[in-house]
Amino acid sequence: MKNMNISEEKEKIYKKFKNLCKSRFSYFDFMEILKAIDFAEKSSSSSEKNSEDHFLHLIRTASTLLTLPIVTKEMIILALLHNTFYFGEEWIEKLQNSFDEEIFNLVKTYSEIGDKEIFVPNTSSDILIKFLVSRAKDLRILLVILANKIDNLSQGNYEKKEIQNKAKESLFVLAPIADRLGIGKFKFDLENLSLKFLHPTEYKWIENFVKNNKEIYEKFLTEAKDKIFSEMKLHKIKGEVSYRIKNIYSIYSKVVAKYGRDLRKISDFAGIRIIVSSISDCYKALSICSSLWSQEDEKFKDYIEHPKPNGYKSIHSVFKTDDGKSFEVQIRTEKMHEIAEFGLAARWKYNEFKKTSKYKEREKNINLKQKNESISEYLTKWESEILSEKFSSQKDSISQKIENVIFISTPKKDILELPKGSKVLDVAYKIHTKLGNKCIGAKINEKMVGIDYEVSDGDMVEIVTNDTKTHQTEGCLKFVKTPLAKKSIQNSLRKFKILENSKKGEELFDKIVLEKYGKEILKSAKKIISDEENFVGYKTKESFFAGIYEKTISIEKILKNFELISENEENSKNLSFLQKTEKKESPEEEEKEILVGGERGIAYSFARCCNPKKEDILVGFLSKTNGAVLHKSHCKNLQKTNILNLVDISSKNNSIKNFGVLVGLTTEKDILEDIRNVHKNFVVIKKERIQSDYFFEINFSDFNSISEIKTFLGKIKLLKFLKNVEFAKFKG
């Protein structure tokens, strides 16, 4: 500091930092830190910005790290030297010559990501967090990034045009990382500072509200604190009791963002913290509070019994005074408190002190000079433990995710996460399906590559397209990596196949209908098809005609469904082998005349199993030897026969009928709504999932004839997602 004329206040910052380092590190490590301070001072003098301010920024950043209970000399040196690469080749060379390879690599990695813009609009925080962690590669770098951001925001070191993005980056990326690291102090600082720039009006209003009401709350909290402390003393519970006003961002996120400026909605605007020596004392202290005030049971949270994922433990409860004031009480042990403030780093401190005879005098034994080797080992353990925390709702840990993924950027500065081994075509489909379908290659770092080129971590990928291209080939399925790309290619191939088969199917339809049924029937059918909304169970005209080409739809059944040819035409063919009688009935006999399939003179006989009579409701079974065998409609033997072999039997005495049919269906998806469009009256007897398919057993009712049941079954077979009609049992 000898060549710098700085203010007395700034001199104090430097001296305080130096003394802290002296107390925290061994002599040799302290000398390394002094060397880094000297290097930082000299390199700062070459800065285009105010060299004094820049140097003090480095000191403040390093000082922020010293608030952690675990810190290494490498972290402090990195904080002091993190901007060295910005001063040019001369200083980079001096850095390499002055410090060991580990320090140089830490500073180099920091320079690649530390102050780069991380926040990307419309990109999830989860991806940005993973991106930053994967780039940092070392937990020490992440901690310096957090400390650096806290100082830059608190000092307002950013220009107006970049401050919004830096604040969003701090709030949505860095604060969640601090939270997962369990460093509550860093998290709260980043949140409060971000809010100040993102919502200055709300920040100022809450700040003023806290300031104006602080005296009132402090008086009330002091009284509450004294009551608790007196009771604890009476019950021989050793500990500390303090109070605090909730930080500004917490008030904003819990109340203002949800309810506007109504701070009556917040129950824990003010709070009391009780720190005791054991877990049993935590619950005794809770009992004391419950005896003094009424507890709001629905707001009680026991994080000792059920810790948060980041290791946080504490008892939280809200109490209400007789005059209606609400306040939160947090109760925890000393160890829990330090972990809450400084995260998993505090665990190391306790684990080490438990091995010493001075553990009970924890506050007197904070000198870590002899423990740098242990600290370094614990940092590795800490990093492993942190990276195993869940950064999203999925089961995989972030370390596993990062090991198997890459991050690439686009010309629009979007960051995309992809699995290792992804190709250019995977990137295209990740951006948009249409882009993937039209992709013919990409420019990667200004070099033109093909669609099967494997992209690398950190690549900037610009997709190249051809507007005349509509789909990729089947061969692409062999090299793409992502399920999204595979599914998109399969879908585009399926659509292309439908379009091709649709053209062939329409030609086939025109040819068969014209040859077999004539020009007028064809004309009418084409008109119905053009007006039909769902094309007999198919969503589009193209898929309808493709079904004809693929022979999944019967042209005859379509025409019957359109009522362009009658059902009786088919019945006539089925009945053609039966011998017709030439006997002419008298008018009296015509009253009792039985029509088989609507035809007169068809030979019939009565079944012996159910002894039917002419006045019964009858159903005929077509026998090749005995003509139509008539049964009572409720005869059990009819349920065992193929419905296609049944025929309507009618006479003037039994015209009122109500038939049903029990149908078993296997489908690719739940098609009950599609079935309802065909026939409304049914009851589902059974529905079950068999691997990827569905099986339904459905009882359909309210049919007036056998021919109506046959028409219905024909329509069911046309449904798009039907795989098979397993059975159809007649029910009279």
XYZ file of C-alpha atoms in Angstrom, residues 249-603:
355
model
C -36.416 -9.079 -0.312
C -38.197 -11.530 2.007
C -40.891 -8.933 2.685
C -41.201 -8.227 -1.035
C -41.418 -11.887 -2.110
C -43.827 -12.936 0.652
C -46.161 -9.956 0.650
C -45.664 -7.143 -1.857
C -45.328 -9.360 -4.947
C -48.519 -11.234 -3.952
C -50.759 -8.784 -2.108
C -49.496 -5.302 -2.936
C -48.586 -2.894 -0.160
C -50.471 -4.622 2.628
C -47.925 -5.607 5.241
C -50.700 -6.867 7.509
C -50.488 -10.054 5.404
C -47.020 -10.892 6.707
C -46.919 -12.732 10.019
C -43.168 -12.792 10.502
C -42.210 -9.216 9.644
C -40.331 -9.245 12.931
C -38.717 -12.251 14.524
C -36.860 -13.566 17.517
C -33.993 -16.041 17.297
C -33.114 -18.345 20.180
C -29.766 -20.160 20.116
C -29.227 -22.904 22.685
C -26.664 -25.629 23.269
C -28.676 -28.809 22.606
C -31.619 -30.164 20.623
C -33.557 -30.943 23.799
C -33.159 -27.299 24.884
C -34.668 -26.250 21.505
C -37.944 -27.955 22.381
C -37.827 -26.630 25.975
C -37.458 -23.091 24.586
C -40.433 -23.735 22.275
C -42.485 -24.799 25.295
C -41.553 -21.563 27.086
C -42.738 -19.449 24.127
C -46.013 -21.430 23.968
C -46.629 -20.644 27.639
C -46.127 -16.912 27.041
C -48.156 -16.424 23.822
C -50.688 -18.270 21.691
C -49.091 -20.362 18.943
C -50.420 -20.443 15.366
C -50.238 -24.218 14.848
C -50.667 -24.129 11.068
C -47.447 -22.105 10.753
C -45.317 -24.431 12.892
C -42.385 -26.010 10.994
C -39.940 -28.445 12.528
C -36.840 -28.417 10.316
C -34.881 -30.266 13.015
C -37.061 -33.327 12.503
C -37.353 -32.698 8.756
C -34.275 -30.716 7.535
C -34.287 -28.801 4.238
C -32.339 -30.349 1.309
C -29.413 -27.946 1.868
C -28.979 -29.155 5.472
C -30.856 -26.302 7.173
C -32.206 -27.196 10.636
C -34.308 -25.054 12.945
C -37.713 -24.796 14.625
C -39.984 -22.109 13.172
C -43.220 -21.026 14.788
C -45.428 -17.927 14.749
C -46.883 -16.514 17.966
C -49.536 -13.872 18.559
C -49.716 -11.446 21.484
C -52.917 -10.441 23.272
C -52.995 -7.138 21.362
C -52.782 -8.950 17.979
C -49.100 -8.571 17.094
C -47.590 -11.574 15.276
C -43.945 -12.514 15.273
C -41.867 -15.511 14.259
C -39.559 -17.405 16.591
C -36.640 -19.451 15.260
C -34.987 -21.878 17.653
C -31.761 -23.742 16.889
C -28.464 -24.934 18.346
C -25.167 -23.088 17.856
C -24.111 -25.605 15.223
C -27.431 -25.288 13.362
C -27.122 -21.499 13.404
C -23.666 -21.457 11.871
C -24.714 -23.953 9.193
C -27.784 -21.773 8.469
C -25.562 -18.730 7.999
C -22.600 -20.292 6.215
C -23.837 -23.614 4.867
C -22.029 -26.909 4.697
C -18.725 -25.149 5.251
C -19.672 -24.799 8.904
C -19.923 -28.586 9.212
C -16.182 -28.887 8.697
C -15.535 -26.455 11.512
C -17.611 -28.477 13.958
C -16.232 -31.822 12.823
C -12.682 -30.549 13.352
C -13.383 -28.914 16.723
C -15.124 -32.022 18.031
C -11.729 -33.712 17.871
C -10.137 -31.129 20.196
C -10.328 -30.629 23.954
C -11.348 -27.033 23.329
C -14.619 -27.895 21.555
C -16.696 -26.472 24.407
C -14.825 -23.176 24.058
C -15.736 -22.966 20.377
C -15.642 -19.201 20.091
C -12.154 -19.034 21.577
C -10.786 -21.621 19.188
C -11.310 -20.166 15.729
C -7.663 -20.040 14.621
C -7.388 -22.163 11.482
C -3.688 -21.648 10.779
C -2.767 -25.319 11.152
C -5.760 -26.638 9.236
C -5.256 -25.618 5.612
C -4.599 -29.172 4.491
C -7.804 -30.325 6.231
C -9.708 -27.403 4.723
C -8.593 -28.295 1.216
C -9.680 -31.883 1.748
C -13.013 -30.713 3.090
C -13.570 -28.360 0.142
C -13.411 -31.377 -2.159
C -15.851 -33.216 0.090
C -18.071 -30.112 0.295
C -18.107 -29.775 -3.488
C -19.058 -33.436 -3.906
C -21.822 -33.107 -1.322
C -23.196 -29.915 -2.823
C -23.170 -31.251 -6.354
C -25.199 -34.229 -5.210
C -28.011 -31.904 -4.100
C -31.045 -31.798 -6.381
C -31.042 -28.660 -8.493
C -34.396 -29.620 -10.052
C -37.373 -31.888 -9.413
C -35.739 -34.747 -11.327
C -33.981 -37.624 -9.572
C -30.561 -37.248 -11.194
C -28.000 -35.189 -9.312
C -26.514 -32.092 -10.917
C -23.069 -33.676 -10.955
C -24.401 -36.590 -12.987
C -26.237 -34.196 -15.289
C -23.187 -32.014 -15.850
C -20.977 -35.027 -16.513
C -23.279 -36.168 -19.296
C -24.332 -32.869 -20.877
C -22.893 -30.070 -22.955
C -23.955 -26.453 -23.330
C -23.964 -24.678 -26.674
C -24.994 -21.138 -27.620
C -26.903 -19.706 -30.574
C -26.500 -16.422 -32.483
C -29.361 -15.067 -30.309
C -27.199 -15.815 -27.219
C -29.555 -18.562 -26.033
C -27.905 -21.345 -24.017
C -29.021 -24.867 -24.876
C -28.416 -27.973 -22.777
C -27.865 -31.209 -24.728
C -26.545 -34.700 -23.953
C -22.945 -35.454 -24.874
C -22.689 -36.861 -28.393
C -25.447 -34.620 -29.790
C -25.311 -33.736 -33.478
C -26.184 -30.570 -35.392
C -29.635 -32.020 -36.137
C -30.264 -32.464 -32.386
C -29.526 -28.758 -31.903
C -31.903 -27.782 -34.716
C -34.791 -29.803 -33.266
C -34.021 -28.454 -29.781
C -34.596 -24.935 -31.111
C -37.742 -25.708 -33.165
C -39.305 -28.660 -34.996
C -39.637 -26.725 -38.277
C -35.968 -25.740 -38.078
C -35.047 -29.410 -37.635
C -37.158 -30.507 -40.610
C -35.515 -27.922 -42.883
C -31.954 -28.224 -41.486
C -29.169 -28.997 -43.994
C -26.168 -28.192 -41.771
C -24.711 -25.522 -39.499
C -21.994 -22.948 -39.057
C -19.987 -23.760 -35.942
C -17.422 -21.174 -34.961
C -17.641 -19.850 -38.552
C -17.017 -23.323 -40.068
C -19.687 -25.071 -42.201
C -20.533 -28.620 -41.033
C -23.148 -31.285 -41.876
C -26.261 -32.346 -39.960
C -24.458 -35.379 -38.482
C -21.540 -33.337 -37.089
C -21.062 -33.842 -33.324
C -21.235 -30.552 -31.434
C -18.880 -29.823 -28.536
C -19.317 -28.057 -25.228
C -19.092 -24.288 -25.701
C -19.770 -24.291 -29.482
C -21.671 -21.396 -31.023
C -24.059 -23.078 -33.484
C -25.893 -21.304 -36.296
C -28.368 -23.626 -38.062
C -28.496 -23.492 -41.882
C -31.806 -24.426 -43.592
C -33.369 -25.064 -46.989
C -36.975 -23.806 -47.245
C -37.884 -26.413 -49.880
C -37.007 -29.277 -47.514
C -39.985 -30.700 -45.578
C -38.540 -33.618 -43.621
C -35.402 -35.575 -42.754
C -34.698 -39.105 -44.009
C -35.061 -42.321 -42.025
C -31.259 -42.647 -41.953
C -31.072 -39.662 -39.585
C -32.623 -41.801 -36.855
C -29.356 -43.754 -36.704
C -27.177 -40.813 -35.617
C -29.348 -38.341 -33.676
C -28.913 -38.501 -29.898
C -31.930 -36.834 -28.298
C -35.391 -38.431 -27.926
C -36.856 -35.104 -29.100
C -35.019 -35.286 -32.437
C -35.936 -38.959 -32.936
C -39.601 -38.350 -32.184
C -39.703 -35.260 -34.440
C -38.104 -37.148 -37.343
C -40.502 -40.078 -36.905
C -43.470 -37.703 -36.859
C -42.329 -35.894 -40.009
C -41.729 -39.233 -41.793
C -45.173 -40.429 -40.713
C -46.796 -37.273 -42.067
C -44.868 -37.582 -45.333
C -45.939 -41.235 -45.676
C -49.568 -40.272 -45.031
C -49.410 -37.618 -47.771
C -47.902 -40.096 -50.237
C -50.380 -42.864 -49.389
C -53.231 -40.378 -49.392
C -52.698 -39.605 -53.072
C -52.577 -43.322 -53.926
C -55.580 -44.036 -51.683
C -57.744 -41.386 -53.324
C -56.891 -42.770 -56.775
C -57.771 -46.291 -55.578
C -61.051 -45.113 -54.034
C -62.109 -43.315 -57.225
C -61.271 -46.328 -59.382
C -63.089 -48.983 -57.272
C -66.221 -46.911 -56.575
C -66.512 -45.835 -60.222
C -66.117 -49.384 -61.558
C -68.327 -51.100 -58.977
C -71.023 -48.548 -58.115
C -70.981 -45.923 -60.828
C -70.360 -42.247 -61.389
C -73.241 -40.914 -59.254
C -72.240 -42.897 -56.152
C -68.627 -41.693 -56.568
C -69.748 -38.084 -56.932
C -71.927 -38.304 -53.798
C -69.196 -40.031 -51.779
C -66.587 -37.386 -52.699
C -68.996 -34.622 -51.690
C -69.619 -36.240 -48.282
C -65.878 -36.688 -47.745
C -65.194 -33.035 -48.549
C -67.856 -31.937 -46.037
C -67.087 -34.494 -43.313
C -65.274 -33.031 -40.312
C -63.522 -36.070 -38.869
C -63.566 -38.383 -41.880
C -65.136 -41.428 -40.207
C -62.801 -41.526 -37.199
C -59.794 -39.929 -38.948
C -58.696 -36.388 -38.196
C -57.776 -35.366 -41.743
C -58.767 -36.115 -45.291
C -55.187 -37.240 -45.967
C -55.163 -39.840 -43.167
C -58.597 -41.059 -44.342
C -57.420 -41.783 -47.898
C -54.106 -43.170 -46.587
C -56.188 -45.664 -44.593
C -57.890 -46.786 -47.800
C -54.540 -47.353 -49.510
C -53.186 -49.223 -46.465
C -56.413 -51.315 -46.456
C -57.327 -50.377 -42.887
C -60.675 -49.043 -44.155
C -63.206 -50.988 -46.224
C -64.613 -48.975 -49.137
C -67.894 -50.919 -48.963
C -68.298 -50.131 -45.267
C -67.579 -46.465 -45.928
C -70.306 -46.311 -48.565
C -72.753 -48.044 -46.209
C -71.791 -45.595 -43.474
C -72.524 -42.759 -45.903
C -75.842 -44.570 -46.657
C -74.984 -44.632 -50.362
C -75.507 -48.409 -50.549
C -77.970 -50.301 -48.354
C -77.303 -52.943 -45.732
C -79.919 -55.116 -47.438
C -77.608 -55.500 -50.424
C -75.200 -57.448 -48.252
C -78.033 -59.341 -46.501
C -79.410 -60.294 -49.896
C -76.046 -61.738 -50.814
C -75.906 -63.652 -47.526
C -79.435 -64.957 -48.052
C -79.020 -65.793 -51.718
C -78.206 -69.450 -50.995
C -81.519 -69.906 -49.175
C -84.377 -71.416 -51.156
C -87.370 -69.108 -51.544
C -90.886 -70.613 -51.485
C -93.368 -69.720 -54.193
C -96.346 -70.077 -51.908
C -98.644 -67.046 -51.880
C -100.059 -66.077 -48.495
C -103.695 -65.090 -47.890
C -104.430 -61.678 -46.252
C -105.064 -63.469 -42.922
C -101.759 -65.311 -43.180
C -99.918 -62.070 -44.127
C -100.793 -60.784 -40.648
C -98.704 -63.667 -39.262
C -96.078 -63.510 -42.037
C -92.436 -63.720 -40.909
C -89.820 -61.751 -42.854
C -86.246 -63.043 -42.758
C -83.838 -60.147 -43.202
C -86.737 -58.132 -44.649
C -87.323 -60.725 -47.367
C -90.494 -62.752 -47.965
C -90.488 -66.410 -48.770
C -87.205 -67.340 -47.089
C -87.265 -70.838 -45.576
